[in-house]
Coordinates of C-alpha atoms and ligand atoms in Angstrom, one line a residue:
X1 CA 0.0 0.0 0.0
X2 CA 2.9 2.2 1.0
X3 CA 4.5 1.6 -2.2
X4 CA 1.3 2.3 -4.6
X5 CA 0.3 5.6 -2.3
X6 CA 4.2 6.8 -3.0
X7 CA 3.3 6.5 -6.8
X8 CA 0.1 8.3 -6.8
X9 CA 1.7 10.9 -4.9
X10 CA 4.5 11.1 -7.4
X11 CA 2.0 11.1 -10.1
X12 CA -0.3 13.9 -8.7
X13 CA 2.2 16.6 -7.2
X14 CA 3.2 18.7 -10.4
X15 CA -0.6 19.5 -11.8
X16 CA -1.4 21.2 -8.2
X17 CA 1.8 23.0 -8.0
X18 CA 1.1 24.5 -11.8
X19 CA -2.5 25.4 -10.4
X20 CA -0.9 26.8 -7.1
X21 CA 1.5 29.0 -9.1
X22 CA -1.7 30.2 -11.6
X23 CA -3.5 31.4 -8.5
X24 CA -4.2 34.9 -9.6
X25 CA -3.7 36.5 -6.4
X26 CA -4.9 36.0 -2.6
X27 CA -5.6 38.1 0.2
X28 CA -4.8 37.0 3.6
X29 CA -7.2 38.9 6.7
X30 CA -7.0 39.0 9.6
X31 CA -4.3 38.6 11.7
X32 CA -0.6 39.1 11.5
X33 CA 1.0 40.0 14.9
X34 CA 5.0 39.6 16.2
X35 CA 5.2 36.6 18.3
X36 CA 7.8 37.2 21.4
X37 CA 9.5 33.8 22.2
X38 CA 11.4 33.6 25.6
X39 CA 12.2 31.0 27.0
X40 CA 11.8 30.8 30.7
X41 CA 13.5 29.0 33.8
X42 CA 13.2 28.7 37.2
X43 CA 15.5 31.2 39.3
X44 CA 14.5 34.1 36.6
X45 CA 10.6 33.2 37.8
X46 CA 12.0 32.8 41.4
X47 CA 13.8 35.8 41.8
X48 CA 10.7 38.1 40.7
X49 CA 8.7 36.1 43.1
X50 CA 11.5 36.4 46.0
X51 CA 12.1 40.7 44.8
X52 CA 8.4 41.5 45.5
X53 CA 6.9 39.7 48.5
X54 CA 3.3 41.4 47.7
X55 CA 3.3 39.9 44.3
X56 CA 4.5 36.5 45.7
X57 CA 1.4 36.8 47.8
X58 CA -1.5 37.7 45.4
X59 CA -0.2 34.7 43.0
X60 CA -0.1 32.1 45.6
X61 CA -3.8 33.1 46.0
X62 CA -4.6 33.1 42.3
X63 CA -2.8 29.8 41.3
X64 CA -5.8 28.3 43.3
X65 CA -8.8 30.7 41.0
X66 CA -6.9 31.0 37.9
X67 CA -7.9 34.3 36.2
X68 CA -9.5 34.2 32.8
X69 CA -8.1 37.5 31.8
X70 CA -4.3 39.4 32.9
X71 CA -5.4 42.9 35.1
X72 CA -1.8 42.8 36.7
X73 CA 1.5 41.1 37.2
X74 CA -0.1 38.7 39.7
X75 CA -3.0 37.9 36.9
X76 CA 0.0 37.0 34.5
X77 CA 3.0 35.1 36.7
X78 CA -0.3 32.9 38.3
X79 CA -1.1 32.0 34.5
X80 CA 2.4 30.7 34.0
X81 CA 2.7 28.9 37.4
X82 CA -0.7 27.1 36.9
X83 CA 0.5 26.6 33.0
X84 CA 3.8 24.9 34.7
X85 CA 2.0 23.3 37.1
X86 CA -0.2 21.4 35.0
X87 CA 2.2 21.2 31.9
X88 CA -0.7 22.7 29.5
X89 CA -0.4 25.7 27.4
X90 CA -2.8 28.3 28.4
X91 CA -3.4 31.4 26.4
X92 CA -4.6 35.0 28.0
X93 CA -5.5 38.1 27.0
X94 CA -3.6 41.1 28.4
X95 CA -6.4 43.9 29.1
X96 CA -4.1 46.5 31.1
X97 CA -0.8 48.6 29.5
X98 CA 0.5 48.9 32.5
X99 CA 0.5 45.0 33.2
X100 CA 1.6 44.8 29.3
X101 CA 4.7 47.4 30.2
X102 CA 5.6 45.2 33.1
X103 CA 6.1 42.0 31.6
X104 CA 8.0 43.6 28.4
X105 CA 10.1 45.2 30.9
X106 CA 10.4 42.4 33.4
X107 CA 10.9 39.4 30.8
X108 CA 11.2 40.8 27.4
X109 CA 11.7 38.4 24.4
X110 CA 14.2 36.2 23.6
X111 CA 13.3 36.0 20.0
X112 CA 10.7 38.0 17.7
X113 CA 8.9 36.5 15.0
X114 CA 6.0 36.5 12.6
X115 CA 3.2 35.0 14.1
X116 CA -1.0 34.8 13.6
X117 CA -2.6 33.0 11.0
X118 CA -2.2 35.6 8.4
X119 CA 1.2 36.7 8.6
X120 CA 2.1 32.7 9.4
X121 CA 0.7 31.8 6.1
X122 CA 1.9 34.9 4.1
X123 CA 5.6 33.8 4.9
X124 CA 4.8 29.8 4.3
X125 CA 3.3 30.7 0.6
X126 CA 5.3 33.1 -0.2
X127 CA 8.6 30.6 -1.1
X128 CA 6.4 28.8 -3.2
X129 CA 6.2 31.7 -6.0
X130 CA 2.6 32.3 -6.1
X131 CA 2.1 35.6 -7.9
X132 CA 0.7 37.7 -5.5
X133 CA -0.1 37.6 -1.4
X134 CA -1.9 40.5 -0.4
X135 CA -2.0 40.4 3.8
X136 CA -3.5 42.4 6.5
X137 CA -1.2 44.1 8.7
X138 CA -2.4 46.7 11.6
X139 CA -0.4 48.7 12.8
X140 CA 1.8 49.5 9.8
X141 CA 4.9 49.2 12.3
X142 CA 8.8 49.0 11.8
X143 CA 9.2 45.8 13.9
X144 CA 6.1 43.9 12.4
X145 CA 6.3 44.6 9.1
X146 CA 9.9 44.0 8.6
X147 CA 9.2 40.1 10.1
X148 CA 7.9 39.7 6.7
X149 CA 10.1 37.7 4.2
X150 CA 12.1 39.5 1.5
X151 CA 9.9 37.9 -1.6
X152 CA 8.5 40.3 -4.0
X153 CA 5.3 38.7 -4.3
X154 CA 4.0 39.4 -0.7
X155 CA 1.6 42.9 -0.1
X156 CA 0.6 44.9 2.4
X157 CA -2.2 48.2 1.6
X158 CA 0.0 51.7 2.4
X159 CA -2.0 54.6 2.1
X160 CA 0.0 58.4 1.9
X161 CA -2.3 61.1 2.1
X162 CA -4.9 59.8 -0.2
X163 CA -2.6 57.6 -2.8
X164 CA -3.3 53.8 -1.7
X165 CA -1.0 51.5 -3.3
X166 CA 0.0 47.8 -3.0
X167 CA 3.7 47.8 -1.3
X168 CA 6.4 45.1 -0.5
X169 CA 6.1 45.1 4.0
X170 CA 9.6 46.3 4.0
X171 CA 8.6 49.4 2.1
X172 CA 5.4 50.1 3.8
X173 CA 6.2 51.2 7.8
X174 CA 4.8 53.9 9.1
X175 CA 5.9 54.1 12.3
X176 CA 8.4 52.5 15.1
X177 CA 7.1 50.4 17.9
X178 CA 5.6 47.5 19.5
X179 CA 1.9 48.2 19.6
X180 CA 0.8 44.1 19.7
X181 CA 2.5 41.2 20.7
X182 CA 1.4 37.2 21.8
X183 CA 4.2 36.0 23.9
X184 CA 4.8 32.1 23.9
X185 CA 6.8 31.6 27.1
X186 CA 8.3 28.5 26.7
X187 CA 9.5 26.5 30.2
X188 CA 10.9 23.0 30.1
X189 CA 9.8 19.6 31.6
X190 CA 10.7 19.6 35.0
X191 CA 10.9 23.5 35.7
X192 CA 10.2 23.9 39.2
X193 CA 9.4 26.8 41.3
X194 CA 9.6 27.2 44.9
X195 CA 6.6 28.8 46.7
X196 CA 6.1 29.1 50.5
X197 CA 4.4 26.1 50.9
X198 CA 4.2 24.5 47.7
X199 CA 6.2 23.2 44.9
X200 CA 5.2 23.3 41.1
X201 CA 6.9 21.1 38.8
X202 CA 6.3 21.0 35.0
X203 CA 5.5 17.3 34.0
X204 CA 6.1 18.1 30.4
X205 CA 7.8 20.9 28.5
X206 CA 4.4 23.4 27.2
X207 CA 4.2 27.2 26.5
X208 CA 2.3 29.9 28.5
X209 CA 0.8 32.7 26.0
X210 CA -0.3 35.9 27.3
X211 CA -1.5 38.2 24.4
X212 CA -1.3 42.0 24.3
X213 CA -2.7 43.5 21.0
X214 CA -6.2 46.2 21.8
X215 CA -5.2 47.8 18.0
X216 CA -6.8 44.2 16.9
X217 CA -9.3 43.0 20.3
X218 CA -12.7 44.7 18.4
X219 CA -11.3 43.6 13.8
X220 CA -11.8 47.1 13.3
X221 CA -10.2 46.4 10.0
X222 CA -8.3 49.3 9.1
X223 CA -10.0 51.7 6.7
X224 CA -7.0 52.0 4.5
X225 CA -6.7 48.2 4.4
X226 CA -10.6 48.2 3.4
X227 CA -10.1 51.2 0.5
X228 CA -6.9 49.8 -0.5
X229 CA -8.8 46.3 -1.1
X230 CA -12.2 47.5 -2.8
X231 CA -10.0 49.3 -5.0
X232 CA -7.9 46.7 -6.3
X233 CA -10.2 43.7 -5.5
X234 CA -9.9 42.8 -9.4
X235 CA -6.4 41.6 -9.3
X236 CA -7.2 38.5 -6.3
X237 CA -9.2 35.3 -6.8
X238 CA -9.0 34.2 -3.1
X239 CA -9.6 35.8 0.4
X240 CA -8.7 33.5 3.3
X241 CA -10.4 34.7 6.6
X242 CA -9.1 33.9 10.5
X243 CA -8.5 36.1 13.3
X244 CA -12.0 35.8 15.2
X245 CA -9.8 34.2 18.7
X246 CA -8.8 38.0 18.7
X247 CA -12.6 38.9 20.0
X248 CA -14.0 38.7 23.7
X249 CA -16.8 37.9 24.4
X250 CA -18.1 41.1 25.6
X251 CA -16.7 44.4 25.9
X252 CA -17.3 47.3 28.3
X253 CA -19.2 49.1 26.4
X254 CA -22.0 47.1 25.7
X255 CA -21.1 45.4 22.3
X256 CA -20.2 41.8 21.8
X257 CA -18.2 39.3 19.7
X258 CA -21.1 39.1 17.2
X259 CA -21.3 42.7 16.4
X260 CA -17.7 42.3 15.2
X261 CA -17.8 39.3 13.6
X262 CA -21.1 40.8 11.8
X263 CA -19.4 43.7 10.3
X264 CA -16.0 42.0 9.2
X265 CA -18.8 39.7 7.2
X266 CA -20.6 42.5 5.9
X267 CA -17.1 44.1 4.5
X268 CA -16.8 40.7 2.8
X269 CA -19.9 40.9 1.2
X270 CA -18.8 43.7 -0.5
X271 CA -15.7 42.4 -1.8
X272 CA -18.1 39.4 -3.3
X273 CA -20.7 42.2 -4.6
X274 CA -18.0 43.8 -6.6
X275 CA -16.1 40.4 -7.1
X276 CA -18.6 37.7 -7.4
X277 CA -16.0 34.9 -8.0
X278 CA -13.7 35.6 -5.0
X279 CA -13.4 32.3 -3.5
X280 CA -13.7 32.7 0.6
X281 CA -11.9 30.3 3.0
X282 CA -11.9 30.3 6.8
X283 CA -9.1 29.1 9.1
X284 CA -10.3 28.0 12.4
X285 CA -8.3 28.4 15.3
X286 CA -8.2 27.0 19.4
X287 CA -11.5 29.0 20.0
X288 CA -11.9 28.1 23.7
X289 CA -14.6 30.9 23.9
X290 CA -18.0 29.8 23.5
X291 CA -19.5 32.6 22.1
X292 CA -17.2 33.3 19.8
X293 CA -17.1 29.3 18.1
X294 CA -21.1 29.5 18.3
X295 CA -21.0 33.0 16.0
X296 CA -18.9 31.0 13.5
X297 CA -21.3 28.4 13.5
X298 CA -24.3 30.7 12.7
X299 CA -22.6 33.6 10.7
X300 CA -19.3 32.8 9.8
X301 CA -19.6 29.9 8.2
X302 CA -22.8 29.9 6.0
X303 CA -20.8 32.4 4.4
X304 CA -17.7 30.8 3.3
X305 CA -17.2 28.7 0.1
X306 CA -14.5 26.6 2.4
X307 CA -13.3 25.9 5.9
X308 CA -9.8 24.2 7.6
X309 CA -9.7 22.9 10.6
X310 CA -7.7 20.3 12.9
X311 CA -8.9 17.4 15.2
X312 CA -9.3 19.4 18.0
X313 CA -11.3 22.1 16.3
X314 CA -13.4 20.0 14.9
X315 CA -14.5 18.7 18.4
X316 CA -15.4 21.6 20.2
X317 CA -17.5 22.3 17.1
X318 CA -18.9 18.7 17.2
X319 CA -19.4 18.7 21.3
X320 CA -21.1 22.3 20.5
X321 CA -23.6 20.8 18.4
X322 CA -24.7 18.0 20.7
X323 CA -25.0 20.5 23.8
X324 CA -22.3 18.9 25.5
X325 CA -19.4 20.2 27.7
X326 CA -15.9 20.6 26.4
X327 CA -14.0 19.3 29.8
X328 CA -12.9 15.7 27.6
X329 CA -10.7 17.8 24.6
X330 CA -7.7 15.8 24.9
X331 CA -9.1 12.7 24.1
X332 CA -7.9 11.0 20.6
X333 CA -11.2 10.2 18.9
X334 CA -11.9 7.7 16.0
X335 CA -11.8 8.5 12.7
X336 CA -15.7 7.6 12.4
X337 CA -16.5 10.6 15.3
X338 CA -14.3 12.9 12.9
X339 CA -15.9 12.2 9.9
X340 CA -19.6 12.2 11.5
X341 CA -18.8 15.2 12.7
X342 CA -17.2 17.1 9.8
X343 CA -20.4 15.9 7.7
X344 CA -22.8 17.4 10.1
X345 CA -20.9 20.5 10.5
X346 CA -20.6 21.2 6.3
X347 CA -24.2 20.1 6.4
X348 CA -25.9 22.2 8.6
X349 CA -23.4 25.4 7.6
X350 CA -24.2 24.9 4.2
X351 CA -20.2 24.4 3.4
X352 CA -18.9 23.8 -0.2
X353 CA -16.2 22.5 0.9
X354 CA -14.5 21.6 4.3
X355 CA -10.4 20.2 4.9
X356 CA -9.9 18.4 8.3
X357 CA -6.3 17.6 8.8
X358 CA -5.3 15.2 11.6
X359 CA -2.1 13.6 12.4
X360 CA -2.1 10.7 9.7
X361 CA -4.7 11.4 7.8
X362 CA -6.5 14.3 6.3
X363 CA -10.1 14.4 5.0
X364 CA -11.8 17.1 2.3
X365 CA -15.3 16.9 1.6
X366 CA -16.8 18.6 -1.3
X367 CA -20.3 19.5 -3.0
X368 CA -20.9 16.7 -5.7
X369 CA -23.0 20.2 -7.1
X370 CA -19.6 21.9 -7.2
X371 CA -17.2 21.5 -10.7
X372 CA -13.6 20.1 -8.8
X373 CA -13.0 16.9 -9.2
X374 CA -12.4 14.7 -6.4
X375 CA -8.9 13.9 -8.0
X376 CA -8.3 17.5 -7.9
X377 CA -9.3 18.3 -4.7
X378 CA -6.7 14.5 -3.6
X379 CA -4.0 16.5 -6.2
X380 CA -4.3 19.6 -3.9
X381 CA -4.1 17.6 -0.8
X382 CA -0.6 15.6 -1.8
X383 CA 0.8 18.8 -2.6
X384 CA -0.1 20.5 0.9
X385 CA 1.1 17.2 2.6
X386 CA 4.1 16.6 0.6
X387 CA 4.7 20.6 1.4
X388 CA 4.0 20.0 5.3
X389 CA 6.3 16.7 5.6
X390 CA 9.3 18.7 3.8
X391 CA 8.8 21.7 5.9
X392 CA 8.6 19.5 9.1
X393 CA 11.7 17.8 8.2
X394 CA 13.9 21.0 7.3
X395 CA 12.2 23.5 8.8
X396 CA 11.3 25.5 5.7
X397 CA 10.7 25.3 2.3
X398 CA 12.2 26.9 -1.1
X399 CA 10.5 27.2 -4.2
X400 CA 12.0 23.8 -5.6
X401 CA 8.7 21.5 -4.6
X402 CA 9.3 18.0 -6.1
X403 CA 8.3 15.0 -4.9
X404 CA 11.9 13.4 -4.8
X405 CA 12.4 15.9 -1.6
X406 CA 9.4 14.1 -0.2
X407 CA 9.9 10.2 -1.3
X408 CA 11.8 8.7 1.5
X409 CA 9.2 9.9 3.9
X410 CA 7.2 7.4 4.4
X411 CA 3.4 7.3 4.1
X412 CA 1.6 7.1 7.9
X413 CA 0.7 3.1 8.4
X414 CA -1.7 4.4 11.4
X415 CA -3.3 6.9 8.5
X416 CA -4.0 3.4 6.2
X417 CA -5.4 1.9 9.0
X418 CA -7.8 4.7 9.9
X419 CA -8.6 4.5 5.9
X420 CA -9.6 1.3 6.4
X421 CA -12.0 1.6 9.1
X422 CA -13.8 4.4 7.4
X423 CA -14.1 2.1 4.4
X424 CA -15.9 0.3 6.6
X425 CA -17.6 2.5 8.1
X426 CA -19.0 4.5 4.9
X427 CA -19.4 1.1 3.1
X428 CA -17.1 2.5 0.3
X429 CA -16.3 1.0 -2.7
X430 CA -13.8 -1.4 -3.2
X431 CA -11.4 0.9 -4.6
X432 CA -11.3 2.9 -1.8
X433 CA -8.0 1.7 -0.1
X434 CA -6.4 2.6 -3.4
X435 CA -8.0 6.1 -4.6
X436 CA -9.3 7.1 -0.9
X437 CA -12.7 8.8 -2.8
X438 CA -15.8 8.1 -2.2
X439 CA -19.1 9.7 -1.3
X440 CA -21.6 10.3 1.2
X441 CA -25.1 12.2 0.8
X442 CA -24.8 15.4 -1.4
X443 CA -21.0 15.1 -0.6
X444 CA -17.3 13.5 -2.6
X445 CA -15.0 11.9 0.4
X446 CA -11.5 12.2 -0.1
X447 CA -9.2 10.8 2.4
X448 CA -5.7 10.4 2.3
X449 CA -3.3 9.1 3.8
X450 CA -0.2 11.2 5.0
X451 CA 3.6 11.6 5.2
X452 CA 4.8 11.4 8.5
X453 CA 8.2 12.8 9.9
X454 CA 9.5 10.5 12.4
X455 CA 11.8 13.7 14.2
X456 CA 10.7 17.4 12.8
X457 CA 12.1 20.2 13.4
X458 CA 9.0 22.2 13.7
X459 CA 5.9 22.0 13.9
X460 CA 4.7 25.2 14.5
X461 CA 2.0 26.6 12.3
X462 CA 2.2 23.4 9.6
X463 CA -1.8 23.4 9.8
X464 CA -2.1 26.7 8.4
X465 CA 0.6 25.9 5.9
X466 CA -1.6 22.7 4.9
X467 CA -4.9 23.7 4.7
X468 CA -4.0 27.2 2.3
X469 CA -2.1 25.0 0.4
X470 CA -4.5 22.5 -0.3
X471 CA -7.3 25.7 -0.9
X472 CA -5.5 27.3 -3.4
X473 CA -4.3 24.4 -5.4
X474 CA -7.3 23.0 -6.2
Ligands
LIG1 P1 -2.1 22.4 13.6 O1 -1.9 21.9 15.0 O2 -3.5 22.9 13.3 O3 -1.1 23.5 13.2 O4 -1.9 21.2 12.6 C1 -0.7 20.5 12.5 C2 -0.8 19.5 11.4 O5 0.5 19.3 10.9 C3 -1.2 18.1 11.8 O6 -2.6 18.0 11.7 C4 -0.5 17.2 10.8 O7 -1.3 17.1 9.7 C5 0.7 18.0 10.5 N1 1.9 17.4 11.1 C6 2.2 17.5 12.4 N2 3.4 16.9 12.7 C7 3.8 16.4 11.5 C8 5.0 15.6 11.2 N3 5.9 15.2 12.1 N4 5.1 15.3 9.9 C9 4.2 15.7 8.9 N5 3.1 16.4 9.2 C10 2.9 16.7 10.5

């Protein structure tokens, strides 16, 4: 089997790449942000415990309540004890400047980089010579703008006085500063800290990510971005949407999630009044907010022409839709649940098309009413995971795709076997094991099997890197 999938790989690479590279133009909204990496240990965590006794104090107290959102230092050094503690990686929102100050001040960065789904995705796609990336940046700052790779093909909207004009990042600043950043602090197994009475110690090595970035908290897309866009709408086939994890909930002032959501759609809808055939695509994220996944449910979606999503995405949306709580998340489920699930969830948004990728396997289904071919839509999927395996393995990726780069990884054994028991399970034809298409209801299946890398070098952000991929190429 290993052997035959290899060869249809090999055999189905090069049209999706052409298609990739034919892509007219795509915009990426709505979140680009600098990701601070520092890596933390335990006598730098000690030590600001040990210099302020009152702070030691107040997070000895939290660790036990654990804040949902960071007011002070105590709000954010109790998030990254009870993240160490447990070994999980907890992400927070930073609400005060002063708090923000302190922890730049206090910790700092070890390392900036490009980070949220947008800018991730600009700088994975960008390599691959696509012809143009058009991505939204705000603010139009020094340090975030110049995280951006050097290719000529990536765009940001600059606006001087009233001329709006498509720039290269580099070109485009406006002004010095860090306005935004998500921190990832980054402790290893076995980091322990010393409190009065208690000692924490990490059981695995995890990240603790508190998030400063009110420019962004309401999508207030910036009204240059939306002139700039409207106004050159003509020269871009594809818009792919993320960012909504950047809401709340509520906010002081009486609005909610929903309103925002709403009026980011409505700014699409004129981009598809002007521009009927813009193809839309949304990128979920970890939304653990509950309003905020139940607005993409009922707005977001029925909307969009295509969605990407991982394993554990696609649960909270499946326990949302049976009413039920979201404490059992870390569970592996079977590749029935997944596929019951991703079914019900194109069904009852009204989805096109919808791209689950897992660990071994990924899954795509589209419309039978829609024009792709199911080998088309598999094409676009070897490419993204022959992409993803090569970029796990080295780290990056150049514009030289070929599937030689990608041979001697071997296809997932776990991934044939989960084929198998949806074969099963969907009653699919005989062929199945060997083309991995199928269908079910008003929808083509396709399943396939992917490359595994037994010892990447990173992981980080390969699911966006997939599931654009996979969009665009087909
Ligand atoms: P996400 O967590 O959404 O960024 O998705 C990560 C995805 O990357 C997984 O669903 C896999 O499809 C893929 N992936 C993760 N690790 C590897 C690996 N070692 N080799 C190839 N693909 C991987």
């Amino acid at each position: 089997m290993d052997q035959q999938w290899n060869a249809t790989y090999q055999n189905n690479i090069i049209p999706a790449l052409r298609r990739l590279r034919k892509v007219q133009g795509v915009i990426l909204g709505f979140h680009s942000v600098i990701d601070g990496i520092k890596r933390v240990k335990s006598d730098e965590i000690e030590t600001i415990l040990n210099a302020n006794l009152d702070l030691k104090q107040s997070v000895q107290e939290k660790i036990y309540a654990m804040p949902t959102e960071i007011f002070s230092p105590a709000d954010m050094m109790a998030g990254l004890l009870i993240s160490i503690k447990s070994g999980k990686s907890y992400r927070m929102v930073i609400r005060d400047e002063v708090t923000f100050r302190w922890i730049l001040e206090t910790f700092g960065y070890d390392q900036l980089k490009l980070g949220g789904t947008s800018g991730c995705m600009a700088n994975s796609l960008a390599p691959l010579d696509l012809q143009k990336i058009l991505v939204y940046t705000n603010p139009l700052t020094q340090q975030l703008l110049e995280l951006f790779g050097e290719n000529d093909n990536l765009y940001v909207v600059s606006q001087v006085d009233e001329n709006i004009q498509l720039r290269h990042p580099h070109k485009a600043w406006q002004h010095k500063g860090i306005e935004a950043i998500h921190w990832g602090f980054e402790f290893a197994q076995g980091t322990t800290i010393q409190l009065d009475k208690i000692t924490l110690i990490a059981p695995r090595a995890s990240r603790f990510y508190p998030c400063w970035n009110p420019v962004n908290e309401k999508l207030l897309l910036s009204p240059s971005f939306k002139k700039g866009v409207l106004h050159f709408i003509n020269q871009f086939s594809h818009f792919i949407v993320s960012g909504y994890q950047l809401l709340s909930p509520n906010y002081p002032d009486g609005t909610t999630c929903i309103d925002y959501m709403l009026s980011t759609l409505s700014y699409l809808n004129e981009l598809k009044v002007v521009r009927p055939t813009l193809k839309l695509h949304f990128e979920c994220d970890t939304i653990p907010v509950d309003a905020i996944r139940y607005g993409i449910r009922k707005h977001v979606l029925p909307q969009m022409d295509s969605m990407g999503l991982n394993e554990v995405e696609l649960d909270y949306f499946i326990k949302d839709m049976h009413g039920q709580t979201l404490n059992q998340l870390d569970q592996e489920n079977s590749v029935e649940y997944y596929f019951g699930g991703l079914v019900e969830l194109a069904t009852k948004s009204g989805l096109e098309r919808i791209h689950l990728h897992n660990f071994d396997y990924y899954i795509c289904l589209t419309k039978r009413s829609q024009r792709t071919s199911p080998k088309r839509t598999r094409q676009a999927m070897m490419l993204s995971a022959v992409i993803a395996a090569q970029r796990a393995e080295t780290g990056s990726v150049g514009n030289k795709t070929t599937f030689n780069s990608a041979k001697a990884i071997s296809i997932s054994e776990e991934g044939l076997a989960q084929m198998a028991a949806l074969a099963k399970h969907i009653s699919a034809p005989s062929n199945f094991m060997k083309t991995g298409i199928a269908e079910c209801n008003d929808y083509n299946v396709i399943f396939l099997p992917t490359k595994i890398v037994s010892d990447p070098v990173s992981t980080v952000g390969l699911g966006d890197t997939i599931s654009s991929i996979a969009f665009l190429s087909e």
